[in-house]
GROMACS .gro file of C-alpha atoms in nm:
model
  207
    1LEU     CA    1  -0.679   2.147  -0.336
    2LEU     CA    2  -0.451   2.387  -0.175
    3PHE     CA    3  -0.407   2.221   0.175
    4CYS     CA    4  -0.496   1.927   0.342
    5ALA     CA    5  -0.843   1.836   0.421
    6ASN     CA    6  -1.084   1.556   0.445
    7LEU     CA    7  -1.295   1.494   0.137
    8SER     CA    8  -1.601   1.381   0.191
    9GLN     CA    9  -1.826   1.473  -0.154
   10SER     CA   10  -1.861   1.102  -0.300
   11GLY     CA   11  -1.820   1.057  -0.702
   12GLN     CA   12  -1.519   1.367  -0.668
   13THR     CA   13  -1.253   1.385  -0.789
   14TYR     CA   14  -0.971   1.569  -0.632
   15ASN     CA   15  -0.694   1.746  -0.801
   16LEU     CA   16  -0.372   1.858  -0.544
   17ASN     CA   17  -0.225   2.183  -0.713
   18LEU     CA   18   0.071   2.262  -0.499
   19ALA     CA   19   0.315   2.123  -0.298
   20LEU     CA   20   0.234   2.055   0.116
   21THR     CA   21   0.576   2.005   0.331
   22GLY     CA   22   0.634   2.063   0.732
   23ILE     CA   23   0.303   1.869   0.765
   24ASP     CA   24   0.245   1.633   1.068
   25SER     CA   25  -0.084   1.458   1.051
   26THR     CA   26  -0.265   1.223   0.805
   27CYS     CA   27  -0.313   1.515   0.515
   28PHE     CA   28  -0.587   1.345   0.362
   29ASN     CA   29  -0.857   1.160   0.479
   30ILE     CA   30  -1.151   0.979   0.282
   31THR     CA   31  -1.482   0.949   0.462
   32SER     CA   32  -1.734   0.885   0.131
   33ALA     CA   33  -1.705   0.600  -0.209
   34ASP     CA   34  -1.616   0.628  -0.572
   35ILE     CA   35  -1.313   0.930  -0.422
   36THR     CA   36  -1.010   0.983  -0.618
   37LEU     CA   37  -0.682   1.137  -0.521
   38ASP     CA   38  -0.510   1.290  -0.815
   39GLY     CA   39  -0.119   1.444  -0.722
   40GLN     CA   40  -0.085   1.556  -1.032
   41GLY     CA   41   0.276   1.464  -0.915
   42ASN     CA   42   0.285   1.690  -0.641
   43ILE     CA   43   0.447   1.548  -0.268
   44ILE     CA   44   0.295   1.589   0.034
   45ASN     CA   45   0.604   1.556   0.324
   46GLY     CA   46   0.531   1.431   0.671
   47THR     CA   47   0.781   1.496   0.919
   48ASN     CA   48   0.709   1.087   1.054
   49ALA     CA   49   0.467   1.139   1.349
   50THR     CA   50   0.357   0.815   1.505
   51GLY     CA   51   0.011   0.752   1.347
   52THR     CA   52  -0.005   0.966   1.097
   53TYR     CA   53  -0.096   0.899   0.745
   54GLY     CA   54  -0.047   1.049   0.413
   55VAL     CA   55  -0.382   0.947   0.286
   56TYR     CA   56  -0.621   0.729   0.467
   57THR     CA   57  -0.932   0.522   0.305
   58ASN     CA   58  -1.209   0.279   0.462
   59GLN     CA   59  -1.443   0.371   0.110
   60GLN     CA   60  -1.480   0.110  -0.155
   61GLY     CA   61  -1.426   0.247  -0.501
   62THR     CA   62  -1.169   0.463  -0.388
   63THR     CA   63  -0.837   0.537  -0.583
   64VAL     CA   64  -0.533   0.711  -0.555
   65LYS     CA   65  -0.316   0.844  -0.815
   66ASN     CA   66   0.012   1.066  -0.923
   67LEU     CA   67   0.111   1.167  -0.548
   68ILE     CA   68   0.446   1.179  -0.435
   69ILE     CA   69   0.426   1.122   0.004
   70GLY     CA   70   0.742   1.129   0.252
   71ASN     CA   71   0.762   1.082   0.562
   72PHE     CA   72   0.381   0.934   0.730
   73THR     CA   73   0.402   0.639   0.883
   74VAL     CA   74   0.186   0.471   0.626
   75GLY     CA   75   0.240   0.659   0.311
   76ILE     CA   76  -0.062   0.533   0.146
   77TYR     CA   77  -0.354   0.350   0.456
   78TYR     CA   78  -0.630   0.090   0.289
   79ASN     CA   79  -0.795  -0.061   0.581
   80THR     CA   80  -1.170  -0.218   0.423
   81ALA     CA   81  -1.169  -0.018   0.136
   82ASP     CA   82  -1.276  -0.269  -0.166
   83TYR     CA   83  -1.248  -0.246  -0.531
   84GLY     CA   84  -0.999   0.042  -0.540
   85THR     CA   85  -0.704   0.197  -0.733
   86ILE     CA   86  -0.407   0.343  -0.561
   87LEU     CA   87  -0.183   0.405  -0.942
   88TYR     CA   88   0.149   0.524  -1.067
   89ASN     CA   89   0.230   0.682  -0.672
   90THR     CA   90   0.577   0.745  -0.489
   91ALA     CA   91   0.555   0.672  -0.092
   92ILE     CA   92   0.877   0.662   0.121
   93THR     CA   93   0.847   0.624   0.508
   94THR     CA   94   1.159   0.679   0.714
   95ALA     CA   95   0.956   0.617   1.037
   96THR     CA   96   0.992   0.321   1.246
   97ASN     CA   97   0.742   0.025   1.094
   98GLY     CA   98   0.677   0.255   0.857
   99TYR     CA   99   0.474   0.102   0.540
  100GLY     CA  100   0.443   0.247   0.153
  101ILE     CA  101   0.140   0.092   0.067
  102LEU     CA  102  -0.105  -0.082   0.361
  103LEU     CA  103  -0.359  -0.219   0.283
  104LEU     CA  104  -0.556  -0.337   0.608
  105TYR     CA  105  -0.882  -0.664   0.708
  106GLY     CA  106  -1.024  -0.706   0.440
  107THR     CA  107  -0.936  -0.439   0.203
  108ASN     CA  108  -1.021  -0.684  -0.104
  109ASP     CA  109  -1.050  -0.658  -0.511
  110ASN     CA  110  -0.777  -0.325  -0.546
  111ASN     CA  111  -0.559  -0.313  -0.815
  112ILE     CA  112  -0.213  -0.117  -0.722
  113THR     CA  113   0.010  -0.087  -1.086
  114ASN     CA  114   0.278   0.124  -1.106
  115ASN     CA  115   0.342   0.230  -0.838
  116THR     CA  116   0.731   0.286  -0.534
  117ALA     CA  117   0.717   0.224  -0.192
  118PHE     CA  118   1.039   0.220  -0.013
  119SER     CA  119   1.014   0.150   0.404
  120GLU     CA  120   1.364   0.277   0.521
  121LYS     CA  121   1.225   0.046   0.860
  122GLY     CA  122   0.916  -0.117   0.780
  123THR     CA  123   0.774  -0.321   0.467
  124GLY     CA  124   0.728  -0.132   0.093
  125ILE     CA  125   0.399  -0.355   0.049
  126TYR     CA  126   0.169  -0.495   0.341
  127LEU     CA  127  -0.051  -0.686   0.287
  128TYR     CA  128  -0.270  -0.801   0.606
  129ASP     CA  129  -0.574  -1.043   0.758
  130THR     CA  130  -0.815  -1.153   0.493
  131SER     CA  131  -0.758  -0.928   0.207
  132LEU     CA  132  -0.839  -1.038  -0.085
  133ARG     CA  133  -0.858  -1.092  -0.404
  134ASN     CA  134  -0.571  -0.739  -0.465
  135ILE     CA  135  -0.401  -0.700  -0.811
  136LEU     CA  136  -0.026  -0.603  -0.756
  137THR     CA  137   0.164  -0.538  -1.110
  138ASN     CA  138   0.420  -0.348  -1.175
  139ASN     CA  139   0.526  -0.202  -0.872
  140THR     CA  140   0.853  -0.158  -0.715
  141ALA     CA  141   0.895  -0.256  -0.362
  142THR     CA  142   1.135  -0.185  -0.101
  143SER     CA  143   1.332  -0.235   0.222
  144ASP     CA  144   1.599  -0.210   0.451
  145SER     CA  145   1.488  -0.325   0.699
  146GLY     CA  146   1.194  -0.550   0.687
  147TYR     CA  147   1.024  -0.701   0.338
  148GLY     CA  148   0.977  -0.512   0.042
  149VAL     CA  149   0.678  -0.694   0.002
  150ASP     CA  150   0.468  -0.905   0.306
  151LEU     CA  151   0.157  -1.094   0.276
  152TYR     CA  152   0.023  -1.207   0.588
  153ASN     CA  153  -0.267  -1.426   0.805
  154TRP     CA  154  -0.525  -1.474   0.570
  155VAL     CA  155  -0.478  -1.383   0.259
  156SER     CA  156  -0.590  -1.537   0.011
  157ALA     CA  157  -0.660  -1.543  -0.423
  158ASN     CA  158  -0.417  -1.236  -0.426
  159SER     CA  159  -0.134  -1.207  -0.776
  160LEU     CA  160   0.135  -1.006  -0.774
  161ILE     CA  161   0.265  -0.963  -1.162
  162ASN     CA  162   0.569  -0.805  -1.286
  163ASN     CA  163   0.639  -0.702  -0.912
  164THR     CA  164   1.043  -0.567  -0.891
  165ALA     CA  165   1.068  -0.651  -0.455
  166THR     CA  166   1.388  -0.607  -0.271
  167SER     CA  167   1.538  -0.541   0.095
  168THR     CA  168   1.918  -0.571   0.200
  169SER     CA  169   1.861  -0.762   0.487
  170SER     CA  170   1.531  -0.922   0.490
  171HIS     CA  171   1.247  -1.136   0.275
  172ALA     CA  172   1.214  -0.911  -0.069
  173ILE     CA  173   0.886  -1.100  -0.098
  174TYR     CA  174   0.747  -1.278   0.266
  175ILE     CA  175   0.380  -1.526   0.118
  176ARG     CA  176   0.252  -1.633   0.544
  177GLY     CA  177  -0.017  -1.843   0.672
  178PRO     CA  178  -0.203  -1.879   0.876
  179SER     CA  179  -0.391  -1.947   0.482
  180ALA     CA  180  -0.206  -1.784   0.303
  181ASN     CA  181  -0.384  -1.939  -0.043
  182ASN     CA  182  -0.418  -1.989  -0.401
  183ASN     CA  183  -0.210  -1.652  -0.407
  184ASN     CA  184  -0.077  -1.621  -0.786
  185LEU     CA  185   0.287  -1.508  -0.850
  186ILE     CA  186   0.349  -1.426  -1.242
  187ASN     CA  187   0.758  -1.324  -1.328
  188ASN     CA  188   0.846  -1.098  -1.059
  189THR     CA  189   1.152  -0.975  -0.961
  190ALA     CA  190   1.274  -1.064  -0.564
  191THR     CA  191   1.648  -1.003  -0.473
  192SER     CA  192   1.764  -1.007  -0.090
  193GLY     CA  193   2.118  -0.860   0.032
  194THR     CA  194   2.167  -1.112   0.311
  195GLY     CA  195   1.729  -1.319   0.340
  196ILE     CA  196   1.487  -1.485   0.038
  197GLY     CA  197   1.377  -1.360  -0.252
  198ILE     CA  198   1.054  -1.498  -0.247
  199TYR     CA  199   0.972  -1.697   0.074
  200ILE     CA  200   0.640  -1.856   0.130
  201SER     CA  201   0.536  -2.030   0.473
  202ASN     CA  202   0.214  -2.218   0.596
  203SER     CA  203   0.077  -2.152   0.234
  204ASN     CA  204  -0.057  -2.379  -0.038
  205TYR     CA  205  -0.204  -2.402  -0.393
  206MET     CA  206  -0.004  -2.082  -0.479
  207THR     CA  207   0.082  -2.069  -0.861
   0.00000   0.00000   0.00000
């Protein structure tokens, strides 16, 4: 790949071969199942234009790896996208209400491993609205004004293992209902400047 694109060939691995900068729209839109996007350590850098994403998918089996993403509203956005992998990426946003990594609306059974996610004015890693059975391992999630990691609204049976979460002015890890149940937290480090390290609200059967 030499430019931003819709990625549409099912089962294909797409390799990014150079840095892309000054992008004012969504860079990679994944439109078929079982696609891998390998950034090969390259950067894609946006302009913080509203509603733009570094990588967007609503397909199952999406893998995004080895990519450095800066200055989109959302760095990596999985929307109703199941059975995927997010691996060895860095996603940084300075956009208002921005997210480094976002899993939304029934995004289930994904592995999110060894990523760095930073949001200056939003949340580092955010799982929302019936996103179930996702496994977050060895990630670093940081926010200046929001949450490092946020699980909200019917997000159940997710596992957070060996993650480091930091918030300057809010909670580092925030798990909140309704019905954010049966989530597992194992050996995480959570640090907050003015909030709570790990804050659990309206959630049951936690381990």
